[in-house]
Amino acid sequence: MTEYGRGPGSEPWHPQDPLYGDGGWEGQQAHAGQSAYGGQPQQQYPQQPQQPQYGGWSQEQQPGYDGQHQRQYYEGQGEPPYEQQFAGHAQPLQEGEWAAAGGHGPVPYAADPGDPYNQQPVAYGEQPDRYGTEDAYPPPQPPGRRRPDPEPEPEPAADEEDHAFFAGGGAPDEEEHELQSRRERRGAGRKPVKKKKGRTGCACMVVVLVFGGGLGGVGYFGYQYYQNRFGAAPDYAGSGNGQQVTVTINKGDGGWAIGQKLKDAGVIESAAAFVSALQANPGGKALQDGVYTLEKQMSAASAVELMLSPKSRSNLIIAEGLRNTAVYGLIDKRVGVAAGTTARIAKKDYKHLGLPTWALGHPNLKDPLEGFLYPSSYAVTKGQKPEAVLRSMVSQATAKYRELDLVKKAEALGLDGPWQLLTVASLAQAEGTSHDDFRKMAEVVYNRLEADNPQTYGRLEFDSTYNYVKDQSKIDLSIAELRKYDNPYNTYFSKGLPPGPIDNPGEEALRGALDPTHDGWYYFISMDGKTSKFTKTLDEHNKLVEEWNASRKKN
């Protein structure tokens, strides 16, 4: 084999030749009598004269030999002895040199100073033909015919009982050796295939368990989704199992929150069932906060019905007009502490129970919390701390007074702040006998507070203020007794309003104090203990007093 071409033999070019594959495949043709590209016959075309190209795969008609011979460049199909090339340039021999060279006889080449292989040129016919042997390089293929390396042959399938997955081991050593030999024959440049680890029979069980667990989880959550979206809510049947339980419902709790509390206490089975029953009940919107005594395992409908009944209510109810002394006793009894405990806590810690700033700093008060234990229903159970109960009552009173805007409206009524307005409401609450009385009763207070009024000359003269100081509720009081008792709360002795509220007024009394009548009322009397009669003059009032005394004698 020569340096830059192929001789008559079948040995291919060396892949490391610097001009190996240079220039493309456009002009390559198979040698006469020899098939190209794996033995496939090539179509012959008429030879056309061509000019030598640099580094190209071309044929050139050479002068001097009548076009009978053609030299072929870089195609590996035969190499004329007269060809001398360097860096891709062909130089033709002079006339006569072809004959001197012996026609087709071997002609030696001069040593190429740029020979990268440092080899001496050889003559034709001296190289052994190694094409088709193991030492030969495969013939070059054109780009269009190059194919990727063949895929590895699939391993022979094993019987199920002998397969590695079930047998618990890998392929035998002989099989691995044979597979490795195949890979080496396919190409030394390929990366070796890692041997697969053997799998035991436990893998099959793990797959089954995981797959089965996934199906079970999907089924469970699918069922739960269907039940939550389309199925009926879980619910007990009946009106309970006889085991009583106490549940506290806070103010502002909605149907779902109440249902969740009942579920946690074991009363109902699900909050969703309670919400449905509450919406289905016509009186469901009337459900209030408080403490309820119910039974466990009740149907949602029976729980709603019982909660709407007064029988289940066990709240601490603070009635309108109650004095603090009565409220303290109720708290002591409900939370289970000794009598007087709540009153001592109120006297000691009243500044830390949430009173607004305008309710602090007033002198001569009998009880600084009077007027702030707001009449309402409170969820109070045994074991609670009295201070917690007091704080909730003060908080509710403060919220109500803020809602009614006592601070702003007291100034419009000519009063010295919301404290006096609250005191007027407590007087109307104490003296009134019905809700219709509160506006008229408030007018009586405002009219008598006028220092130059012609009826009382600035004195209120309310029996209720004297009774408050004495912590009593008498109606048969003599004027002489009332006028002699020196106490700031005794409005028969002192002019103007008492130092503070004398009870806890409800919302109707508060609204009456905010919006009094303007009819000129100065006097009032209750003839039957249920309704009051109002008069403008003392003479009219005295006539009603005589009627009341006469009625008492008959009884």
Coordinates of C-alpha atoms in Angstrom, one line a residue:
M1 CA 0.0 0.0 0.0
T2 CA 1.3 3.4 -0.9
E3 CA 1.2 6.6 1.2
Y4 CA -1.7 8.4 -0.5
G5 CA -3.6 5.8 -2.5
R6 CA -4.4 2.2 -2.9
G7 CA -2.5 -0.2 -5.2
P8 CA -3.9 -3.1 -7.2
G9 CA -4.3 -5.0 -4.0
S10 CA -7.3 -5.1 -1.8
E11 CA -5.8 -3.5 1.3
P12 CA -7.8 -0.4 2.4
W13 CA -6.3 2.9 3.4
H14 CA -5.0 3.4 6.8
P15 CA -7.5 5.4 8.9
Q16 CA -4.8 7.5 10.3
D17 CA -3.7 8.7 6.9
P18 CA -4.0 12.6 7.0
L19 CA -5.9 12.6 3.7
Y20 CA -8.1 9.6 4.6
G21 CA -11.7 10.6 3.8
D22 CA -10.7 14.1 2.6
G23 CA -12.8 15.8 0.1
G24 CA -16.1 13.9 0.2
W25 CA -17.5 11.1 -1.9
E26 CA -18.5 12.8 -5.1
G27 CA -15.9 11.3 -7.5
Q28 CA -15.1 7.9 -5.9
Q29 CA -15.5 4.9 -8.2
A30 CA -14.7 1.3 -7.7
H31 CA -11.6 -0.2 -9.3
A32 CA -12.3 -2.1 -12.5
G33 CA -13.1 -5.6 -11.8
Q34 CA -13.7 -5.0 -8.1
S35 CA -17.0 -4.1 -6.4
A36 CA -17.2 -1.2 -4.1
Y37 CA -18.9 -0.8 -0.7
G38 CA -19.2 -4.3 0.4
G39 CA -19.2 -6.1 -2.9
Q40 CA -22.1 -4.3 -4.5
P41 CA -21.6 -3.6 -8.2
Q42 CA -21.3 0.1 -9.1
Q43 CA -22.7 1.7 -12.2
Q44 CA -20.0 2.8 -14.7
Y45 CA -20.2 6.3 -16.3
P46 CA -18.4 7.7 -19.3
Q47 CA -15.1 9.2 -18.2
Q48 CA -14.9 12.9 -18.8
P49 CA -11.7 14.9 -18.7
Q50 CA -11.4 16.8 -15.4
Q51 CA -8.9 19.2 -14.0
P52 CA -6.9 18.3 -10.9
Q53 CA -8.5 19.6 -7.7
Y54 CA -6.9 20.3 -4.4
G55 CA -7.6 17.6 -2.0
G56 CA -10.6 16.4 -4.1
W57 CA -11.8 13.1 -5.1
S58 CA -11.5 13.6 -8.9
Q59 CA -10.4 12.0 -12.1
E60 CA -8.2 13.8 -14.6
Q61 CA -7.4 13.0 -18.2
Q62 CA -3.6 13.1 -18.5
P63 CA -1.8 14.2 -21.7
G64 CA 0.8 12.0 -23.1
Y65 CA -1.0 8.7 -23.1
D66 CA -3.9 9.6 -25.5
G67 CA -6.5 9.4 -22.9
Q68 CA -6.1 5.7 -22.5
H69 CA -5.2 5.9 -18.9
Q70 CA -6.7 7.9 -16.2
R71 CA -5.2 8.6 -12.9
Q72 CA -7.5 8.6 -9.9
Y73 CA -6.9 10.7 -6.9
Y74 CA -7.6 9.7 -3.3
E75 CA -10.2 7.1 -4.3
G76 CA -8.3 4.0 -3.3
Q77 CA -9.1 2.3 -6.6
G78 CA -5.5 2.1 -8.0
E79 CA -2.5 4.4 -8.1
P80 CA -0.4 5.0 -11.2
P81 CA 3.3 4.8 -10.6
Y82 CA 4.1 8.1 -12.1
E83 CA 1.9 10.0 -9.6
Q84 CA 3.7 12.2 -7.1
Q85 CA 1.6 14.2 -4.6
F86 CA 2.2 16.5 -1.7
A87 CA -0.4 18.3 0.3
G88 CA -3.1 17.2 -2.2
H89 CA -1.4 18.4 -5.5
A90 CA -0.8 16.0 -8.3
Q91 CA 2.2 16.3 -10.7
P92 CA 2.2 14.3 -13.9
L93 CA 5.4 12.5 -15.2
Q94 CA 7.2 13.6 -18.4
E95 CA 6.8 11.7 -21.7
G96 CA 8.6 8.5 -21.8
E97 CA 8.7 8.0 -18.1
W98 CA 5.6 5.8 -18.2
A99 CA 7.3 3.4 -20.7
A100 CA 10.5 3.5 -18.7
A101 CA 8.5 2.6 -15.7
G102 CA 7.4 -0.5 -17.4
G103 CA 3.7 0.3 -18.0
H104 CA 2.0 -1.3 -15.2
G105 CA 5.1 -2.4 -13.4
P106 CA 5.9 -1.2 -10.0
V107 CA 7.6 2.2 -9.7
P108 CA 9.2 3.2 -6.5
Y109 CA 8.4 6.6 -5.0
A110 CA 10.8 9.0 -3.5
A111 CA 10.6 9.5 0.3
D112 CA 8.1 12.1 1.3
P113 CA 9.6 14.6 3.7
G114 CA 6.0 15.3 5.1
D115 CA 5.3 11.6 5.6
P116 CA 3.6 11.5 9.1
Y117 CA 4.1 7.8 9.4
N118 CA 7.9 7.8 8.6
Q119 CA 7.4 5.0 6.1
Q120 CA 9.3 4.3 2.9
P121 CA 7.2 4.0 -0.3
V122 CA 6.8 0.5 -1.7
A123 CA 6.1 -0.7 -5.2
Y124 CA 3.0 -2.3 -6.5
G125 CA 2.5 -5.9 -5.8
E126 CA 4.8 -6.1 -2.8
Q127 CA 2.1 -5.6 -0.1
P128 CA 0.2 -8.7 0.9
D129 CA -3.6 -8.5 0.4
R130 CA -5.1 -8.6 3.8
Y131 CA -8.6 -7.4 2.8
G132 CA -11.2 -9.6 4.5
T133 CA -8.9 -10.7 7.3
E134 CA -9.1 -9.8 10.9
D135 CA -6.3 -7.3 10.5
A136 CA -8.0 -5.3 7.8
Y137 CA -9.8 -2.1 8.3
P138 CA -13.4 -1.9 7.0
P139 CA -13.8 -0.1 3.7
P140 CA -14.9 3.5 4.1
Q141 CA -18.6 4.1 3.6
P142 CA -20.2 7.2 2.1
P143 CA -22.1 9.5 4.5
G144 CA -25.5 8.6 3.0
R145 CA -24.8 4.9 3.6
R146 CA -23.3 5.0 7.1
R147 CA -25.5 3.3 9.6
P148 CA -25.5 3.4 13.4
D149 CA -23.9 0.5 15.2
P150 CA -26.3 -2.4 15.4
E151 CA -28.3 -2.8 18.5
P152 CA -27.2 -5.5 20.9
E153 CA -29.0 -8.8 20.3
P154 CA -31.7 -9.5 22.9
E155 CA -30.7 -12.0 25.6
P156 CA -32.4 -15.3 25.2
A157 CA -35.6 -15.5 27.3
A158 CA -35.5 -17.9 30.2
D159 CA -38.3 -20.1 31.4
E160 CA -40.5 -18.6 34.2
E161 CA -39.3 -21.1 36.7
D162 CA -35.6 -20.5 35.8
H163 CA -35.9 -16.7 35.4
A164 CA -33.6 -14.6 37.6
F165 CA -36.7 -12.6 38.9
F166 CA -38.2 -15.7 40.3
A167 CA -35.0 -17.7 40.9
G168 CA -33.5 -14.9 43.0
G169 CA -30.1 -14.9 41.1
G170 CA -28.5 -13.4 38.0
A171 CA -27.4 -15.2 34.8
P172 CA -24.9 -18.0 35.1
D173 CA -21.2 -17.2 34.7
E174 CA -21.1 -19.0 31.3
E175 CA -23.9 -16.9 29.9
E176 CA -22.3 -13.7 31.2
H177 CA -19.0 -14.7 29.6
E178 CA -20.7 -15.3 26.3
L179 CA -22.6 -12.0 26.4
Q180 CA -19.4 -10.1 27.2
S181 CA -17.7 -11.8 24.2
R182 CA -20.5 -10.6 22.0
R183 CA -20.1 -7.1 23.2
E184 CA -16.4 -7.1 22.6
R185 CA -16.9 -8.4 19.0
R186 CA -19.4 -5.7 18.3
G187 CA -17.1 -2.8 19.1
A188 CA -14.2 -2.2 21.5
G189 CA -15.2 1.4 21.8
R190 CA -18.5 0.7 23.5
K191 CA -18.9 1.1 27.2
P192 CA -19.3 -2.2 29.0
V193 CA -22.8 -3.0 30.1
K194 CA -23.1 -3.3 33.9
K195 CA -24.3 -6.6 35.2
K196 CA -27.8 -6.3 36.5
K197 CA -28.2 -7.1 40.2
G198 CA -30.2 -10.1 41.0
R199 CA -33.8 -9.7 42.2
T200 CA -35.3 -11.9 44.8
G201 CA -38.8 -13.2 45.1
C202 CA -39.5 -10.5 47.7
A203 CA -39.5 -7.9 44.9
C204 CA -42.6 -9.5 43.4
M205 CA -44.3 -9.3 46.8
V206 CA -43.3 -5.6 47.2
V207 CA -44.7 -4.7 43.8
V208 CA -48.0 -6.5 44.6
L209 CA -48.3 -4.8 48.0
V210 CA -47.5 -1.4 46.7
F211 CA -49.9 -1.8 43.8
G212 CA -52.6 -3.2 46.0
G213 CA -52.1 -0.5 48.6
G214 CA -52.4 2.2 45.9
L215 CA -55.6 0.7 44.7
G216 CA -56.9 0.5 48.3
G217 CA -56.0 4.2 49.0
V218 CA -57.6 5.4 45.8
G219 CA -60.7 3.4 46.6
Y220 CA -60.9 4.8 50.2
F221 CA -60.4 8.4 49.3
G222 CA -62.8 8.0 46.4
Y223 CA -65.4 6.7 48.7
Q224 CA -64.8 9.5 51.2
Y225 CA -65.1 12.1 48.4
Y226 CA -68.4 10.6 47.2
Q227 CA -69.7 10.5 50.8
N228 CA -68.7 14.1 51.5
R229 CA -70.1 15.4 48.2
F230 CA -73.1 13.3 47.5
G231 CA -73.7 11.0 50.5
A232 CA -75.8 11.7 53.6
A233 CA -73.9 13.1 56.6
P234 CA -73.3 10.6 59.4
D235 CA -75.9 10.9 62.1
Y236 CA -77.1 9.1 65.2
A237 CA -80.6 7.9 65.7
G238 CA -82.8 8.7 68.6
S239 CA -82.7 11.3 71.4
G240 CA -79.6 10.2 73.2
N241 CA -78.3 7.4 75.4
G242 CA -79.1 9.0 78.8
Q243 CA -75.6 10.2 79.5
Q244 CA -75.7 13.9 80.1
V245 CA -73.0 16.3 79.0
T246 CA -72.6 20.1 79.2
V247 CA -71.6 22.1 76.1
T248 CA -70.7 25.8 76.1
I249 CA -71.6 27.8 73.0
N250 CA -69.9 31.1 72.8
K251 CA -71.3 34.3 71.4
G252 CA -70.7 34.5 67.6
D253 CA -70.3 30.8 67.1
G254 CA -71.9 29.7 63.8
G255 CA -73.7 26.5 62.9
W256 CA -70.6 24.6 61.9
A257 CA -68.6 25.7 65.0
I258 CA -71.5 24.7 67.2
G259 CA -71.8 21.3 65.4
Q260 CA -68.1 20.7 65.8
K261 CA -68.3 21.3 69.6
L262 CA -71.3 19.0 69.9
K263 CA -69.4 16.3 67.9
D264 CA -66.3 16.7 70.1
A265 CA -68.5 16.3 73.2
G266 CA -70.1 13.1 71.7
V267 CA -73.5 14.6 71.4
I268 CA -73.8 14.2 67.6
E269 CA -72.0 12.1 65.0
S270 CA -71.1 14.9 62.5
A271 CA -71.1 18.7 62.3
A272 CA -72.5 18.5 58.8
A273 CA -75.6 16.7 60.1
F274 CA -76.1 19.4 62.7
V275 CA -75.9 22.2 60.1
S276 CA -78.4 20.5 57.9
A277 CA -80.8 20.0 60.9
L278 CA -80.3 23.6 62.0
Q279 CA -81.2 24.9 58.6
A280 CA -84.2 22.6 58.3
N281 CA -85.6 23.8 61.7
P282 CA -87.8 26.9 61.3
G283 CA -86.5 28.3 64.6
G284 CA -82.9 27.5 64.0
K285 CA -81.9 31.2 63.7
A286 CA -83.0 31.8 67.3
L287 CA -80.3 29.6 68.7
Q288 CA -78.3 31.6 71.3
D289 CA -75.0 31.3 73.0
G290 CA -74.9 29.8 76.5
V291 CA -74.4 26.5 78.4
Y292 CA -76.6 23.6 77.3
T293 CA -77.2 20.3 79.0
L294 CA -77.6 17.6 76.4
E295 CA -77.1 13.8 76.0
K296 CA -74.6 11.8 74.1
Q297 CA -75.4 10.1 70.8
M298 CA -78.3 12.3 69.9
S299 CA -79.6 12.7 66.4
A300 CA -78.8 16.1 65.0
A301 CA -82.5 17.0 64.7
S302 CA -83.2 16.1 68.3
A303 CA -80.1 18.1 69.5
V304 CA -81.3 21.2 67.6
E305 CA -84.8 20.8 69.0
L306 CA -83.6 20.5 72.6
M307 CA -81.2 23.4 72.3
L308 CA -84.1 25.6 71.2
S309 CA -86.0 24.6 74.3
P310 CA -85.5 26.4 77.6
K311 CA -85.1 23.0 79.3
S312 CA -81.5 22.7 77.9
R313 CA -80.4 26.2 78.8
S314 CA -78.2 26.3 81.9
N315 CA -76.7 29.8 81.3
L316 CA -76.3 32.3 84.0
I317 CA -79.0 34.8 83.3
I318 CA -78.5 38.4 84.5
A319 CA -81.9 40.2 84.5
E320 CA -82.3 43.8 83.7
G321 CA -82.1 46.1 86.8
L322 CA -80.3 43.6 89.0
R323 CA -77.8 45.2 91.4
N324 CA -74.3 44.0 91.6
T325 CA -74.8 42.5 95.1
A326 CA -77.4 40.1 93.5
V327 CA -75.1 39.3 90.5
Y328 CA -72.2 38.4 92.8
G329 CA -74.3 35.9 94.6
L330 CA -75.4 34.3 91.4
I331 CA -71.8 33.9 90.2
D332 CA -70.7 32.4 93.5
K333 CA -73.4 29.8 93.3
R334 CA -72.7 28.9 89.7
V335 CA -69.0 28.5 89.8
G336 CA -69.1 26.8 93.1
V337 CA -67.2 29.2 95.5
A338 CA -68.0 30.5 98.9
A339 CA -70.5 33.3 99.3
G340 CA -68.9 36.7 99.1
T341 CA -65.9 35.5 97.0
T342 CA -66.9 37.3 93.8
A343 CA -67.8 40.5 95.7
R344 CA -64.3 40.6 97.3
I345 CA -62.6 40.1 94.0
A346 CA -64.7 42.8 92.3
K347 CA -63.8 45.3 95.1
K348 CA -60.1 44.5 94.9
D349 CA -59.5 44.0 91.2
Y350 CA -62.2 46.2 89.5
K351 CA -59.5 48.3 87.8
H352 CA -58.2 45.2 86.0
L353 CA -61.4 43.9 84.6
G354 CA -61.7 46.1 81.5
L355 CA -63.6 49.2 82.6
P356 CA -63.4 52.1 80.1
T357 CA -61.4 55.2 81.2
W358 CA -64.5 57.3 81.6
A359 CA -65.8 54.9 84.3
L360 CA -62.8 55.3 86.6
G361 CA -61.9 57.9 89.2
H362 CA -65.4 58.8 90.5
P363 CA -65.6 59.5 94.2
N364 CA -68.0 58.2 96.8
L365 CA -69.0 55.1 94.8
K366 CA -70.5 52.2 96.7
D367 CA -69.4 49.8 93.9
P368 CA -67.2 50.9 91.0
L369 CA -68.6 48.0 88.9
E370 CA -72.2 49.0 89.3
G371 CA -73.8 49.4 85.9
F372 CA -71.1 47.3 84.1
L373 CA -72.4 43.7 84.8
Y374 CA -74.5 43.9 81.7
P375 CA -77.9 42.1 81.7
S376 CA -77.6 39.1 79.4
S377 CA -77.1 35.3 79.2
Y378 CA -73.6 34.1 80.1
A379 CA -72.0 30.7 79.6
V380 CA -70.8 30.1 83.2
T381 CA -70.0 26.6 84.4
K382 CA -68.8 25.1 87.7
G383 CA -65.1 25.5 88.2
Q384 CA -64.7 28.8 86.4
K385 CA -62.9 31.6 88.0
P386 CA -65.1 34.5 89.2
E387 CA -62.8 37.1 87.7
A388 CA -63.2 35.5 84.3
V389 CA -66.9 35.8 84.6
L390 CA -66.8 39.4 85.7
R391 CA -64.4 40.3 82.9
S392 CA -66.8 38.8 80.3
M393 CA -69.7 40.9 81.7
V394 CA -67.7 44.1 81.8
S395 CA -66.6 43.4 78.2
Q396 CA -70.2 43.0 77.0
A397 CA -71.3 46.2 78.8
T398 CA -68.5 48.2 77.3
A399 CA -69.2 46.9 73.8
K400 CA -72.9 47.9 74.2
Y401 CA -72.2 51.4 75.5
R402 CA -69.8 51.9 72.6
E403 CA -72.4 50.7 70.2
L404 CA -75.0 53.2 71.6
D405 CA -72.3 56.0 71.6
L406 CA -72.9 57.2 75.2
V407 CA -69.8 59.5 75.1
K408 CA -71.1 61.6 72.2
K409 CA -74.8 61.6 73.1
A410 CA -74.2 62.6 76.8
E411 CA -72.9 66.0 75.7
A412 CA -76.0 66.6 73.5
L413 CA -78.2 65.9 76.5
G414 CA -76.4 68.5 78.7
L415 CA -74.9 65.8 81.0
D416 CA -71.4 65.7 82.3
G417 CA -70.1 62.7 80.4
P418 CA -71.3 59.1 79.7
W419 CA -71.1 58.2 83.4
Q420 CA -74.0 60.5 84.3
L421 CA -76.0 59.2 81.3
L422 CA -75.5 55.6 82.5
T423 CA -76.7 56.8 86.0
V424 CA -79.9 58.3 84.5
A425 CA -80.5 55.0 82.7
S426 CA -80.1 53.1 85.9
L427 CA -82.7 55.4 87.6
A428 CA -85.2 54.9 84.8
Q429 CA -84.6 51.1 85.0
A430 CA -85.2 51.1 88.8
E431 CA -88.3 53.2 88.8
G432 CA -90.0 52.0 85.6
T433 CA -92.4 49.1 85.6
S434 CA -92.6 48.5 81.8
H435 CA -90.6 49.2 78.7
D436 CA -93.1 51.9 77.8
D437 CA -92.2 53.8 81.0
F438 CA -88.5 54.3 80.3
R439 CA -88.7 57.4 78.0
K440 CA -91.2 59.1 80.3
M441 CA -89.2 58.1 83.4
A442 CA -86.0 59.6 81.8
E443 CA -87.9 62.9 81.2
V444 CA -88.9 63.0 84.8
V445 CA -85.2 62.7 85.8
Y446 CA -84.0 65.4 83.3
N447 CA -86.8 67.8 84.4
R448 CA -86.1 67.4 88.1
L449 CA -82.4 67.9 87.6
E450 CA -83.1 71.5 86.6
A451 CA -82.0 73.5 89.7
D452 CA -84.8 76.1 89.4
N453 CA -87.7 73.8 88.5
P454 CA -90.9 74.8 90.4
Q455 CA -91.8 71.3 91.5
T456 CA -88.7 69.8 93.2
Y457 CA -86.1 72.6 92.9
G458 CA -83.3 70.3 91.8
R459 CA -84.0 67.3 93.9
L460 CA -84.7 63.9 92.4
E461 CA -86.4 62.4 95.5
F462 CA -86.3 58.8 94.2
D463 CA -87.0 56.0 96.7
S464 CA -84.9 53.7 94.7
T465 CA -81.7 55.6 95.6
Y466 CA -82.3 55.2 99.3
N467 CA -83.1 51.5 98.9
Y468 CA -79.8 51.1 97.0
V469 CA -77.8 52.4 99.8
K470 CA -79.7 50.2 102.3
D471 CA -79.6 47.3 99.8
Q472 CA -83.3 46.8 100.1
S473 CA -86.5 47.2 98.0
K474 CA -89.1 48.7 100.2
I475 CA -92.1 50.8 99.1
D476 CA -93.5 52.0 102.4
L477 CA -91.0 54.6 103.3
S478 CA -91.8 57.8 105.3
I479 CA -90.8 61.1 103.9
A480 CA -89.3 62.1 107.3
E481 CA -87.1 59.1 107.3
L482 CA -85.9 59.7 103.8
R483 CA -85.0 63.3 104.4
K484 CA -82.9 62.6 107.5
Y485 CA -80.6 60.0 106.0
D486 CA -77.3 61.7 105.0
N487 CA -75.8 59.8 102.1
P488 CA -74.7 61.0 98.7
Y489 CA -76.9 58.3 97.1
N490 CA -80.0 59.5 99.0
T491 CA -81.6 61.8 96.5
Y492 CA -84.1 63.0 99.2
F493 CA -81.1 64.4 101.1
S494 CA -78.7 65.5 98.3
K495 CA -79.5 67.4 95.1
G496 CA -78.6 66.1 91.7
L497 CA -77.7 62.7 90.5
P498 CA -76.2 60.0 92.9
P499 CA -72.5 59.3 92.6
G500 CA -73.1 56.5 90.1
P501 CA -75.5 53.9 88.7
I502 CA -77.7 52.1 91.2
D503 CA -78.2 49.0 89.1
N504 CA -77.4 47.4 85.7
P505 CA -79.8 48.9 83.1
G506 CA -80.9 47.0 80.0
E507 CA -80.9 48.2 76.5
E508 CA -84.4 49.5 76.6
A509 CA -83.7 51.7 79.6
L510 CA -80.5 52.9 77.9
R511 CA -82.4 53.9 74.8
G512 CA -85.0 55.6 77.0
A513 CA -82.3 57.8 78.6
L514 CA -80.9 58.6 75.2
D515 CA -84.3 59.6 73.8
P516 CA -86.6 60.9 76.5
T517 CA -90.1 62.4 75.9
H518 CA -90.8 66.1 76.1
D519 CA -94.2 66.2 77.6
G520 CA -93.4 68.0 80.9
W521 CA -93.7 65.0 83.3
Y522 CA -92.5 65.5 86.9
Y523 CA -94.3 62.8 88.9
F524 CA -95.1 59.2 88.5
I525 CA -96.8 56.4 90.5
S526 CA -97.5 52.7 89.9
M527 CA -101.0 51.8 90.9
D528 CA -100.8 48.1 90.2
G529 CA -97.1 47.4 90.2
K530 CA -97.2 46.8 86.5
T531 CA -97.8 50.2 84.9
S532 CA -97.0 53.8 85.9
K533 CA -99.0 56.9 85.7
F534 CA -97.3 60.2 85.0
T535 CA -98.4 63.7 86.1
K536 CA -97.1 67.2 85.6
T537 CA -98.0 68.8 88.9
L538 CA -97.9 67.9 92.6
D539 CA -101.6 68.2 93.0
E540 CA -102.3 65.7 90.3
H541 CA -99.8 63.4 91.9
N542 CA -101.3 63.6 95.4
K543 CA -104.7 62.6 94.0
L544 CA -103.1 59.4 92.6
V545 CA -101.4 58.7 95.9
E546 CA -104.8 58.9 97.7
E547 CA -106.3 56.5 95.2
W548 CA -103.5 54.0 95.8
N549 CA -103.7 54.2 99.6
A550 CA -107.5 53.6 99.4
S551 CA -106.9 50.5 97.2
R552 CA -104.5 49.1 99.7
K553 CA -107.0 49.4 102.6
K554 CA -109.6 47.4 100.6
N555 CA -107.1 44.6 100.1

